[in-house]
Each structure stands twice: as structure tokens, then as C-alpha cells.
Coordinates of C-alpha atoms in Angstrom, one line a residue:
Chain F
M819 CA 24.7 -40.2 52.5
A820 CA 25.5 -41.0 49.1
T821 CA 29.1 -38.2 47.4
V822 CA 27.2 -38.5 44.2
N823 CA 26.0 -34.5 42.9
W824 CA 22.3 -36.2 41.3
R825 CA 22.5 -33.4 39.3
T826 CA 25.3 -34.4 37.5
I827 CA 23.8 -37.6 36.9
N828 CA 22.9 -38.4 32.8
I829 CA 19.5 -39.3 33.4
D830 CA 19.9 -39.7 29.4
A831 CA 21.6 -42.8 29.2
L832 CA 19.2 -44.4 31.2
D833 CA 16.5 -44.1 29.4
P834 CA 16.0 -46.1 26.7
D835 CA 13.9 -44.1 24.6
S836 CA 16.6 -41.1 25.0
P837 CA 18.4 -39.7 22.1
A838 CA 22.2 -40.8 23.2
N839 CA 20.7 -44.5 22.5
F840 CA 19.4 -44.7 18.6
D841 CA 21.5 -44.7 15.5
L842 CA 21.8 -41.5 14.7
S843 CA 22.5 -42.3 10.6
S844 CA 19.1 -41.5 10.3
L845 CA 19.2 -38.5 10.7
S846 CA 21.4 -37.3 8.6
P847 CA 20.8 -37.8 4.2
A848 CA 22.2 -40.1 2.7
V849 CA 25.8 -39.9 1.2
Q850 CA 27.5 -41.5 -1.3
P851 CA 30.9 -43.2 0.0
V852 CA 33.8 -42.1 -1.3
S853 CA 37.0 -43.9 -1.0
A854 CA 39.9 -41.4 -1.2
A855 CA 41.8 -42.7 -4.5
D856 CA 39.1 -41.7 -6.4
V857 CA 38.8 -37.9 -5.2
Q858 CA 42.6 -38.3 -5.5
S859 CA 42.1 -39.1 -9.1
L860 CA 39.7 -36.2 -9.2
A861 CA 42.4 -33.8 -8.1
G862 CA 44.9 -35.0 -11.0
Q863 CA 41.3 -34.4 -13.5
I864 CA 40.9 -30.7 -11.8
R865 CA 44.9 -29.8 -11.8
Q866 CA 44.9 -30.9 -16.1
L867 CA 41.9 -28.3 -16.2
L868 CA 43.7 -26.0 -13.7
R869 CA 47.0 -26.1 -16.6
G870 CA 45.3 -25.9 -19.4
G871 CA 43.8 -22.2 -18.1
D872 CA 40.0 -23.2 -18.1
S873 CA 39.8 -22.2 -14.4
E874 CA 36.3 -21.6 -14.5
G875 CA 35.8 -25.3 -15.4
A876 CA 38.3 -26.8 -12.6
L877 CA 36.0 -24.7 -9.8
Q878 CA 32.4 -25.6 -11.5
G879 CA 33.9 -29.8 -11.4
A880 CA 35.2 -29.4 -8.2
L881 CA 32.4 -27.9 -6.8
E882 CA 29.9 -30.2 -8.5
N883 CA 31.9 -33.5 -7.1
P884 CA 32.2 -32.1 -3.6
P885 CA 33.7 -35.7 -1.1
Y886 CA 30.6 -36.0 1.4
G887 CA 30.9 -39.5 1.7
G888 CA 35.2 -39.2 2.2
D889 CA 37.3 -39.7 5.3
E890 CA 38.7 -36.7 6.7
K891 CA 41.6 -37.9 4.2
A892 CA 39.9 -37.9 1.4
K893 CA 38.3 -34.7 2.2
E894 CA 41.5 -32.5 3.5
V895 CA 42.5 -33.3 -0.4
H896 CA 39.4 -31.7 -2.1
L897 CA 39.3 -28.9 0.0
A898 CA 43.7 -28.4 -1.1
T899 CA 41.9 -29.0 -4.8
V900 CA 39.4 -26.4 -4.4
I901 CA 41.7 -23.9 -2.8
E902 CA 43.9 -24.0 -4.8
I903 CA 41.6 -23.6 -8.0
L904 CA 40.6 -20.2 -6.0
Q905 CA 43.6 -18.8 -5.7
S906 CA 44.5 -19.1 -8.7
I907 CA 41.4 -17.5 -10.1
R908 CA 42.2 -13.0 -10.1
Q909 CA 40.3 -11.2 -8.1
A910 CA 38.1 -9.2 -11.1
D911 CA 37.4 -12.4 -13.0
M912 CA 35.3 -13.9 -9.7
S913 CA 32.2 -12.3 -9.4
P914 CA 31.5 -13.2 -13.8
I915 CA 32.5 -17.0 -12.5
L916 CA 30.2 -17.1 -9.6
S917 CA 27.0 -15.9 -11.5
R918 CA 27.9 -17.6 -14.6
I919 CA 27.9 -20.8 -12.0
Y920 CA 24.6 -19.7 -10.4
S921 CA 22.7 -19.6 -13.4
A922 CA 23.8 -22.9 -14.8
P923 CA 21.4 -25.9 -13.7
G924 CA 21.8 -26.8 -10.0
G925 CA 23.7 -24.0 -9.7
S926 CA 22.9 -22.6 -6.2
E927 CA 24.1 -26.2 -4.8
A928 CA 27.5 -25.6 -6.3
L929 CA 28.2 -21.8 -5.1
D930 CA 26.3 -23.1 -1.4
V931 CA 29.2 -26.3 -1.9
L932 CA 32.3 -23.2 -2.3
M933 CA 30.7 -21.7 1.0
K934 CA 31.4 -24.9 3.2
Y935 CA 34.8 -25.0 1.2
I936 CA 35.2 -20.9 2.1
Y937 CA 34.3 -21.4 5.6
K938 CA 37.4 -24.8 5.9
G939 CA 39.9 -23.1 3.8
M940 CA 39.5 -20.6 7.1
A941 CA 39.4 -22.2 9.9
Q942 CA 41.8 -25.0 8.4
S943 CA 44.5 -21.8 7.3
N944 CA 44.1 -20.7 11.3
T945 CA 45.0 -23.9 12.7
S946 CA 47.6 -24.4 10.0
A947 CA 49.3 -21.4 10.5
A948 CA 49.4 -21.5 14.7
S949 CA 51.1 -24.6 14.4
T950 CA 53.7 -23.6 12.3
S951 CA 54.0 -20.7 13.9
R952 CA 54.7 -23.4 17.3
N953 CA 56.7 -25.7 16.2
L954 CA 58.6 -24.9 13.5
T955 CA 58.6 -27.8 11.7
P956 CA 56.7 -27.7 8.6
Q957 CA 53.9 -30.5 9.0
A958 CA 53.3 -32.5 5.7
T959 CA 49.7 -31.9 4.6
G960 CA 47.2 -31.8 1.8
F961 CA 47.9 -27.9 1.6
S962 CA 51.3 -27.5 -0.4
Q963 CA 50.6 -23.5 -1.2
I964 CA 49.8 -22.7 2.0
H965 CA 52.4 -24.2 4.0
S966 CA 55.2 -23.5 0.7
R967 CA 55.1 -20.0 1.9
G968 CA 55.5 -20.8 5.7
G969 CA 54.3 -19.0 8.8
G970 CA 51.6 -16.8 9.7
E971 CA 52.3 -14.5 6.5
G972 CA 50.8 -17.7 4.2
G973 CA 48.2 -18.1 6.4
G974 CA 47.3 -14.5 6.0
Q975 CA 46.8 -14.3 2.5
A976 CA 45.3 -17.6 2.4
M977 CA 42.6 -15.9 4.0
S978 CA 42.3 -12.5 2.2
V979 CA 42.1 -14.4 -0.8
L980 CA 39.1 -16.8 1.1
L981 CA 37.8 -13.7 2.3
S982 CA 37.3 -11.6 -0.8
W983 CA 35.9 -14.5 -1.8
H984 CA 33.2 -15.2 0.4
E985 CA 32.2 -10.9 -0.2
K986 CA 31.5 -12.3 -3.8
L987 CA 30.0 -15.3 -3.1
V988 CA 27.7 -13.9 -0.7
E989 CA 26.6 -10.7 -2.7
I990 CA 25.7 -13.7 -5.5
A991 CA 24.0 -16.2 -3.1
G992 CA 23.0 -14.5 -0.1
P993 CA 22.7 -15.2 3.6
G994 CA 20.8 -17.7 2.5
S995 CA 24.3 -19.5 1.3
I996 CA 25.9 -19.1 4.7
V997 CA 22.5 -20.2 7.4
R998 CA 22.8 -23.5 4.6
V999 CA 26.4 -24.5 5.9
M1000 CA 25.9 -24.5 8.8
A1001 CA 22.5 -26.2 9.0
D1002 CA 23.8 -28.8 6.6
R1003 CA 24.8 -31.9 7.8
R1004 CA 26.7 -33.1 4.4
T1005 CA 30.4 -32.1 5.6
V1006 CA 33.3 -31.2 3.4
Chain Z
M575 CA -1.7 -2.7 -2.7
A576 CA -2.9 -0.9 0.8
P577 CA 0.1 -0.8 3.5
P578 CA -0.1 -3.1 6.3
E579 CA -2.1 -2.2 9.1
V580 CA 0.4 -2.2 12.8
N581 CA 0.1 -2.5 16.0
H582 CA 3.0 -1.9 18.6
L583 CA 2.0 -3.8 21.3
F584 CA 4.4 -4.1 23.7
H585 CA 8.1 -4.2 24.2
H586 CA 8.5 -7.9 24.4
P587 CA 8.5 -11.1 21.6
I588 CA 5.2 -12.8 20.5
A589 CA 6.2 -16.6 20.7
D590 CA 2.7 -16.5 18.7
H591 CA -0.4 -15.0 18.2
S592 CA -4.2 -15.9 17.6
F593 CA -7.3 -14.2 16.5
S594 CA -11.2 -15.0 17.1
A595 CA -13.3 -15.8 14.1
D596 CA -14.6 -12.4 14.5
R597 CA -11.1 -10.9 14.2
Q598 CA -12.5 -8.6 17.2
T599 CA -10.2 -11.2 19.9
L600 CA -6.5 -11.1 19.6
A601 CA -4.4 -12.8 21.8
V602 CA -1.1 -13.1 22.3
A603 CA 2.0 -15.2 24.3
R604 CA 3.7 -12.9 26.6
E605 CA 6.2 -14.4 29.2
N606 CA 4.2 -16.2 31.2
N607 CA 0.7 -15.1 30.1
V608 CA -1.7 -14.6 26.8
D609 CA -2.9 -11.6 26.4
L610 CA -6.6 -11.1 25.2
F611 CA -6.7 -7.4 23.0
E612 CA -10.0 -6.2 21.7
R613 CA -10.3 -4.6 18.6
S614 CA -11.5 -0.7 19.0
G615 CA -11.9 1.1 15.9
S616 CA -7.3 1.0 14.3
K617 CA -5.8 0.0 17.7
F618 CA -5.7 -2.8 19.7
Q619 CA -7.0 -2.3 23.9
L620 CA -5.7 -5.1 26.2
K621 CA -9.0 -6.2 28.0
D622 CA -7.7 -9.2 30.3
E623 CA -4.8 -11.3 31.0
L624 CA -4.8 -15.3 31.2
T625 CA -2.7 -16.1 34.2
G626 CA -1.3 -19.7 34.5
H627 CA 1.5 -21.1 33.5
D628 CA 5.1 -19.9 35.8
K629 CA 7.1 -20.9 32.2
T630 CA 7.1 -19.0 29.1
V631 CA 4.1 -19.7 27.4
T632 CA 5.1 -21.0 23.8
G633 CA 1.1 -21.8 21.6
V634 CA -2.0 -20.1 22.1
D635 CA -5.0 -20.8 19.3
I636 CA -8.2 -19.8 19.6
A637 CA -10.9 -22.7 17.6
P638 CA -12.7 -20.8 15.9
I639 CA -16.4 -22.1 16.3
S640 CA -16.0 -22.9 20.2
G641 CA -14.1 -19.6 20.8
K642 CA -11.8 -21.9 22.9
I643 CA -8.5 -20.9 23.7
V644 CA -5.5 -23.5 24.8
T645 CA -1.8 -22.4 25.6
C646 CA 1.0 -24.5 25.7
S647 CA 4.2 -23.3 27.5
Q648 CA 7.4 -24.5 28.8
D649 CA 6.0 -24.9 31.9
R650 CA 5.0 -28.7 30.6
N651 CA 1.1 -28.1 31.2
A652 CA -1.7 -26.9 28.9
Y653 CA -4.8 -25.4 29.4
V654 CA -7.9 -24.9 27.9
W655 CA -9.3 -21.7 28.3
E656 CA -13.8 -21.3 28.4
P657 CA -15.2 -18.7 28.2
S658 CA -18.4 -17.7 31.3
P659 CA -19.9 -15.0 32.8
E660 CA -16.8 -14.9 35.4
G661 CA -14.6 -14.5 32.7
W662 CA -12.1 -17.0 31.4
K663 CA -12.1 -21.2 33.2
P664 CA -8.8 -23.0 32.5
T665 CA -8.9 -26.7 32.9
L666 CA -5.0 -27.9 32.6
V667 CA -4.6 -31.0 30.1
L668 CA -2.5 -32.9 31.6
L669 CA 0.5 -33.6 28.8
R670 CA 3.0 -36.1 30.2
I671 CA 5.3 -34.4 28.9
N672 CA 8.7 -34.1 31.1
R673 CA 10.7 -31.5 28.3
A674 CA 8.4 -28.0 27.3
A675 CA 5.8 -27.9 25.2
T676 CA 6.9 -26.0 22.2
C677 CA 3.3 -24.9 20.2
V678 CA 0.1 -26.4 19.9
R679 CA -2.8 -26.3 17.6
W680 CA -6.4 -27.9 17.1
A681 CA -8.1 -29.4 15.2
P682 CA -10.3 -27.8 12.1
S683 CA -13.2 -29.9 13.4
E684 CA -12.3 -28.4 17.5
T685 CA -12.4 -31.9 19.0
K686 CA -9.2 -32.7 20.1
F687 CA -5.6 -30.4 19.5
A688 CA -2.0 -31.4 19.2
V689 CA 0.7 -30.7 21.5
G690 CA 4.2 -30.0 19.9
S691 CA 7.0 -31.0 22.6
G692 CA 10.7 -31.2 23.8
A693 CA 10.0 -34.5 24.7
R694 CA 10.4 -36.3 21.4
L695 CA 6.3 -37.1 21.5
V696 CA 3.2 -35.0 20.5
P697 CA 0.0 -35.3 22.3
V698 CA -3.1 -35.3 20.7
C699 CA -5.6 -33.9 23.5
Y700 CA -9.1 -34.9 23.1
F701 CA -12.0 -34.3 25.9
E702 CA -13.6 -37.7 27.5
E703 CA -17.0 -36.7 28.5
E704 CA -17.1 -39.5 31.4
D705 CA -14.5 -38.7 33.0
N706 CA -15.1 -34.6 32.5
W707 CA -11.0 -34.6 31.7
W708 CA -8.9 -33.3 28.9
V709 CA -7.1 -36.5 28.1
S710 CA -3.7 -36.7 25.9
K711 CA -2.9 -39.7 23.7
H712 CA 1.1 -39.7 23.0
I713 CA 2.1 -40.0 19.5
K714 CA 5.9 -41.4 20.0
K715 CA 7.3 -43.9 17.6
P716 CA 9.9 -42.3 14.5
I717 CA 10.2 -39.4 16.4
R718 CA 13.9 -38.6 17.3
S719 CA 14.0 -34.7 18.4
T720 CA 12.0 -31.8 19.6
I721 CA 8.5 -30.9 17.4
T722 CA 9.1 -27.6 16.6
S723 CA 5.8 -27.3 15.1
V724 CA 2.3 -29.2 14.0
A725 CA -0.1 -28.9 11.8
W726 CA -3.6 -30.2 10.9
H727 CA -4.7 -32.1 7.9
P728 CA -8.4 -30.6 6.3
N729 CA -9.7 -34.2 7.7
S730 CA -9.0 -33.7 11.7
V731 CA -6.7 -36.8 11.3
L732 CA -3.8 -36.3 9.6
M733 CA -1.3 -34.2 11.2
A734 CA 1.9 -33.0 10.5
A735 CA 4.8 -32.8 12.7
G736 CA 7.8 -31.1 11.9
S737 CA 11.1 -31.5 14.3
T738 CA 14.8 -30.4 15.1
D739 CA 15.9 -34.2 13.7
G740 CA 15.0 -32.6 10.1
H741 CA 12.2 -34.7 9.1
A742 CA 8.5 -33.3 8.1
R743 CA 6.2 -35.7 8.9
V744 CA 3.2 -36.5 8.8
L745 CA 1.4 -38.5 11.3
S746 CA -2.1 -39.9 11.8
A747 CA -4.1 -38.9 15.3
F748 CA -6.9 -41.1 15.2
V749 CA -8.9 -41.2 17.7
K750 CA -11.2 -44.2 18.2
G751 CA -14.7 -42.1 19.2
V752 CA -13.8 -38.4 18.8
D753 CA -13.3 -38.9 14.8
A754 CA -14.8 -40.3 12.1
R755 CA -13.3 -42.8 9.7
P756 CA -11.7 -41.0 6.9
E757 CA -11.9 -40.9 3.6
P758 CA -8.8 -42.3 2.1
S759 CA -6.7 -39.7 0.8
A760 CA -3.1 -39.7 -1.0
W761 CA -1.4 -39.9 2.0
G762 CA -2.9 -43.2 3.4
E763 CA -5.6 -45.6 3.5
R764 CA -6.8 -47.0 6.3
L765 CA -4.3 -44.3 9.5
P766 CA -5.6 -46.1 13.4
F767 CA -3.5 -44.1 15.9
N768 CA 0.4 -43.6 15.3
T769 CA 0.3 -44.6 11.6
V770 CA 2.9 -42.7 9.4
C771 CA 2.3 -41.4 6.7
G772 CA 5.0 -40.0 5.0
E773 CA 8.4 -39.2 6.5
F774 CA 10.4 -36.3 4.7
L775 CA 14.0 -35.2 4.7
N776 CA 15.1 -32.0 2.5
N777 CA 18.5 -32.6 1.3
T778 CA 20.6 -31.0 3.9
A779 CA 18.5 -32.1 7.0
G780 CA 18.4 -28.7 8.1
W781 CA 16.2 -28.9 11.2
I782 CA 12.4 -28.1 10.8
H783 CA 10.5 -24.7 11.4
S784 CA 6.7 -24.9 10.2
V785 CA 5.0 -27.1 8.5
A786 CA 1.6 -26.5 7.0
F787 CA -0.2 -28.6 4.8
S788 CA -2.0 -27.0 1.6
P789 CA -5.5 -26.3 1.3
S790 CA -6.9 -29.2 -0.3
G791 CA -4.5 -31.0 2.3
N792 CA -2.7 -32.9 -0.7
A793 CA 0.2 -30.4 -0.7
L794 CA 2.9 -30.4 2.6
A795 CA 5.4 -28.0 2.7
F796 CA 7.5 -27.0 5.0
A797 CA 10.4 -24.3 6.1
A798 CA 14.0 -25.6 7.2
H799 CA 16.8 -23.8 9.6
D800 CA 19.0 -24.0 5.2
S801 CA 16.5 -21.1 4.2
T802 CA 15.2 -23.9 2.0
L803 CA 11.2 -24.9 2.1
T804 CA 10.2 -27.8 0.9
V805 CA 7.1 -29.2 -0.5
V806 CA 5.7 -32.9 -1.3
Y807 CA 3.0 -34.0 -3.6
P808 CA 1.9 -37.8 -2.4
S809 CA 0.8 -40.2 -4.9
A810 CA -0.7 -43.1 -3.6
P811 CA -0.3 -44.7 0.4
E812 CA 2.5 -46.6 1.0
Q813 CA 4.1 -45.2 -2.7
P814 CA 6.7 -42.7 -2.8
P815 CA 5.7 -38.6 -3.3
K816 CA 5.0 -37.6 -6.7
A817 CA 7.0 -34.6 -6.3
V818 CA 8.9 -32.7 -3.9
V819 CA 9.9 -29.6 -4.5
S820 CA 13.0 -27.7 -2.9
V821 CA 13.7 -23.9 -3.0
S822 CA 16.4 -22.6 -2.0
T823 CA 16.7 -18.9 -1.0
Q824 CA 18.9 -16.5 -0.8
V825 CA 17.1 -15.0 2.3
L826 CA 17.5 -15.6 5.7
P827 CA 15.1 -19.2 7.0
F828 CA 11.7 -19.1 7.1
M829 CA 10.0 -19.7 10.7
S830 CA 6.6 -19.6 9.8
L831 CA 4.7 -20.5 6.9
L832 CA 1.2 -20.8 5.2
W833 CA -0.6 -21.5 2.2
S834 CA -3.5 -18.9 0.6
S835 CA -4.1 -20.7 -1.9
E836 CA -3.1 -24.4 -3.7
S837 CA -0.1 -22.1 -5.6
E838 CA 0.8 -19.8 -3.4
I839 CA 2.7 -19.7 0.4
I840 CA 3.6 -16.8 2.0
A841 CA 6.5 -17.7 4.2
A842 CA 8.7 -15.0 6.9
G843 CA 11.3 -15.8 9.4
Y844 CA 14.7 -14.2 10.5
N845 CA 15.2 -11.8 7.1
C846 CA 12.2 -9.8 9.3
E847 CA 9.1 -9.3 6.5
A848 CA 6.9 -12.2 4.6
Y849 CA 7.9 -13.4 1.4
R850 CA 5.4 -14.7 -1.9
L851 CA 6.4 -17.9 -2.8
Q852 CA 4.5 -19.3 -6.2
G853 CA 4.2 -22.2 -7.9
S854 CA 3.1 -25.4 -8.7
E855 CA 4.1 -29.6 -9.0
Q856 CA 6.6 -29.0 -11.5
G857 CA 8.8 -26.3 -9.2
W858 CA 8.2 -23.3 -6.9
Q859 CA 10.3 -20.0 -6.9
L860 CA 10.4 -16.5 -4.2
A861 CA 8.0 -14.2 -5.7
G862 CA 8.8 -11.4 -3.9
S863 CA 7.7 -9.8 -0.4
L864 CA 5.0 -8.5 1.2
E865 CA 6.3 -5.6 1.6
S866 CA 6.5 -2.4 -0.8
K867 CA 10.0 -0.9 -1.2
G868 CA 9.5 2.8 -0.5
R869 CA 6.4 3.4 1.0
P870 CA 5.7 6.8 1.7
G871 CA 5.4 6.5 6.0
V872 CA 9.1 5.6 5.5
Q873 CA 10.3 8.9 3.8
D874 CA 7.8 10.7 6.1
Q875 CA 9.9 9.0 9.0
R876 CA 13.1 10.5 6.8
E877 CA 11.9 13.6 6.7
E878 CA 13.4 16.4 9.5
S879 CA 14.2 19.4 10.3
A880 CA 17.1 21.0 9.7
L881 CA 16.9 21.3 13.8
N882 CA 16.9 18.1 14.2
M883 CA 19.2 17.5 11.6
F884 CA 22.2 19.4 13.1
R885 CA 20.9 17.5 16.6
Q886 CA 21.7 14.1 15.1
M887 CA 24.8 15.6 13.8
D888 CA 26.4 17.0 16.9
L889 CA 24.6 13.4 19.1
K890 CA 25.7 10.7 17.4
G891 CA 27.8 12.1 14.4
K892 CA 25.4 11.2 11.4
V893 CA 22.4 12.7 9.7
T894 CA 20.4 9.6 8.5
D895 CA 19.1 6.9 11.6
D896 CA 19.9 4.0 10.1
T897 CA 19.9 2.4 13.6
K898 CA 15.7 0.9 12.3
L899 CA 15.3 -2.2 9.2
K900 CA 13.7 -0.3 6.3
T901 CA 10.5 -3.8 7.1
V902 CA 7.5 -3.5 9.1
H903 CA 8.9 -5.7 11.7
Q904 CA 12.0 -4.6 13.7
N905 CA 13.0 -8.2 14.0
T906 CA 12.2 -11.7 13.7
I907 CA 9.3 -12.8 12.5
N908 CA 8.0 -15.8 14.7
T909 CA 4.0 -16.9 13.3
I910 CA 1.9 -15.9 10.3
R911 CA -1.8 -17.0 10.2
V912 CA -5.0 -16.5 8.2
Y913 CA -6.6 -13.7 8.7
E914 CA -9.0 -13.4 6.5
E915 CA -10.0 -15.7 4.2
S916 CA -12.6 -15.4 0.9
G917 CA -13.8 -18.2 -1.1
G918 CA -11.5 -20.3 -0.8
N919 CA -8.2 -18.2 -0.4
V920 CA -6.6 -15.7 2.0
T921 CA -7.6 -12.2 1.0
K922 CA -5.3 -11.3 4.6
V923 CA -2.6 -12.7 6.8
S924 CA -2.0 -11.1 10.5
S925 CA 1.6 -11.9 12.0
T926 CA 3.6 -11.0 15.1
G927 CA 8.0 -11.9 15.7
V928 CA 10.2 -10.4 18.8
D929 CA 9.6 -7.1 18.4
G930 CA 6.0 -7.2 19.8
R931 CA 4.4 -5.9 16.5
V932 CA 1.3 -7.3 15.1
A933 CA 0.8 -6.4 11.1
I934 CA -1.8 -7.1 8.8
W935 CA -1.6 -7.6 4.7
A936 CA -3.4 -8.2 2.0
L937 CA -2.3 -10.1 -0.3

């Protein structure tokens, strides 16, 4: 008797028509490839705007050019840029800025991108807080702001900023934008 | 606007429902059976039960002219039920699929029907006179994932299928000997079986919940799980469409949609209420909800006796009961269907959902 448990055989792998055997890239929308260098230079321009006090322009610029086609490194860099902008904006200014972006053409798309970054930021600050508390050597990532505060406290602070952005954003863009973060195959 | 007519049938989710053409019979999919309700006044009375499937029934459709009922189920079978003096007589249709059937719709000609399935194909079934048997033919080619919804073009040849691979496709289901050669349209000229007349993807490639052709058949709308509704206007065969309009809504995703006219779509889903969308090739927008806010019924329920109020406070620690949604449906709406038409425009629609209610809305 064969000892193979036939219930655990992956029958899809044996079927030439099965989804395991075709190219999945055709299922996702086409995205423009972006190089890490381009993202870096964009981050530089956005920081310039931020230093000039135009945080709204910086946010808009960052949200209009998400590096969907970039590699992990590029996405990391852009995430750090967006988080930096979010942390630089005061709580009282959040809602007015968001409603101005929403009413601009393509605004709903921009706010969906922002929602993606808020969720990614939350996931990120969790893991970074966990990793720093486990091994105390600070790790070099693109995350200067959070790490400079060090340890779990910095993660908590970043989280509270992201949570208040999340609250304001749902007020304007509705739960539809949360659903789009989950459904969208273009990840940031 | 008149308040909707609401009937709470039972405490089970309704996967699909269908009214007969005279609107006296309502078929609802309830677990493994299909319940047939007969209208008596403003109520619906359980008349008959169609038993035969041994897994959850996922689709039911009553043919408006012949009165035949087609059902499909997760047991991978479909039945065609015909009225006879001894009751409903089922005929098994071998779909030849190895995954669950998800939805079923009669073609407007009523000579064939299409079934969506998890097997990445669409069986198109038609009756073979010679063998006295329903035969299924598979549309296979570009489909990469489960089909969640099917819809027919008015010419009964073209069919739209929405899939979890994020694509809404327009396919030809032309069966020789059953269909007359179709008039050429913007979707295509020569249409042998399984011709792909269009593959559409919205920006986020969210999976599709519902597809529908406009009354003229010259536009296709689909709702996806990214809370968007996309309308495609084809230009000419083999050409890119002349307009693809996508509306990103603020509400939760739509599960079902229908065209009430060429410029209006009614869509409903996870928000538990139906919405009206209006537009044209130039653009579409959400025009509001079908629910009239602050219906009198809502206030009546809130007004309670003092005794009841203090009892509520004692039992639950609060005065108002906030466990009820303000909408008619208390859970996701799964299906909305045309209930009444006049002069080419839909005047009434019916909706059913997870809460076991059926509501009839005047537009």
C-alpha cells in the first residue's frame, strides 16, 4: 500500500489548465517600472517642498507618484517620505488638506494611495518596534524619524499619528477607500 | 417616494431570488432547497419546495415566458424544473464541472442558460431535441478564476462574465442550431462560440461581483470589490472601447447591479442599501440612496412606552436599541432584480439579502 496521503496531493499542480500553471502577471493591472534612483530623487524634491513649508504640496506630490512598479527598496524609500510628511502636518490641518486634495481632479485616487501608506506604515512601525525591542542594535532602514526616537515608544508615536490620519481620511473618503486598499493589486 | 414593500421570509441568507413574469410567484434559494412563495395580498405564502440539490443552492432563475425554473448549486449540478400536473418536474443538467456552480441565468430567448462556476469556465446549456437532454458547452479560453456572475446581452448570443481574476469579459455563446445569426453590433460582427469580444479590467483589478448589459446591450457595467462601478462603451469590433467610465464610491462594495434605463444603474451590496447611479459616456456619479431617510416607520419604532424605556435601561443600560440598522435590509444585499417595467424603463426592483428579507422598491 502506498503511504501517500492522497488527500494532501496538490491536484492543481498536475492539471495543465490549473491556475498554478499560468502566468499571474496578466491578472494585475500594468504598472510602470520605476527605478530606486528615480524614487530617491523624487523624495529629495518632496523634502525640499517640505522644508519650504509647503507640506500640502509635498503630500500631493508624494501621493500622485506612488512607485507601484518599483522594487522593495524603492517602495520603502517612498513610504519613509510619506510618513515624514504625515508627521510634519499638525492635527488641525489634516481635515482641510484632505478635503482640498479630495476635491481636486484625481483626488479620490490620491486619497486611496494615502490610505495604502497609512496601512503600510502601521504594519511597518509594528515590526520595527518589535525588532528593536528584541535586538537592541538599531537597524538601518529608510525610517530615520521613527528610529531616531528609538524603541517601542517611537513606534507608538508614529502609530498615533497614523491613527489620527486614518480617522480623518475615513471621514472624507469613506469605508470605500479601506476596501480599495484590500482589493487593489497595485501595492505600495 | 412610496416606502418599499418589505417581507421577512425566514432567518436564513437568500443567495438568489427570482419573480415569475406575473409577479405572483417568488423563488428564493434557501440552503439546499429552492422555496416557492405565492403572493397573497401583501404577504408571501410558502407554496412549494424544490428539493434535489444536496449542497447550497447558489442561483435560481425563472424564465419569464415559459415559466421554467433553472437552479444551480455548490453540488456542481443544475436542474431545470418544469411545471406538470404532479408538481415541478426536475431534469438534471450535467454541467461537467469539478467545482461549485455560482450563478445561473436564462438567455432572453429562453432556449439556453449560462452557469458561472468555480472551475474557471462557463457552461452554456441548451436542450438537444434528438436526445431529449440538456447539453452543456464550455466557454473556457481566457477565464483565469471563478466566475461570480453572468449576464446576457438582449440578442441572446453575447454574454458577460465577471470573474475573481478581476476581469469582466464579453463572450459569444452562439450555439449553432439554437440561435439565429446575430446582427453585427459594436461588440463584434462574426461571433462563433467562445469569441472574446472584450476583456475589461478596472484600475485596481478588484474581483468582480456583478455584471450587466444596458437595456440596448450597447454598454456593459460591472461592480468590483474595490467599491467601484465601471461602465464600458464599446466603439467597434476589435477596437478599444470608446469610453470606460469608472466611479470610485465612498461606500462598501456593490454585490449586484441592474440598469433601470440607459442612463441609470441601481446597485446594492455590503452597505445594506440600494444606490442610484446616473450618467452617460461622459461620466457617471452616485446620485443617492433608494432609502428615504427618516422613514415614518423608523420613528414609530423608536417611540416607546415609559415602562419599556426604563426596562431597556435596566436590562441593557441604554435607552435606544442601536442593534438595528437604519436601512430596510439588516444585512448585505445579495441580489437585486427587475420587478416591474413599463415603456422600456424599470419602475420597480426587488432585492434580497443575507437577512432573509425581500424588499420591492419603487424607483
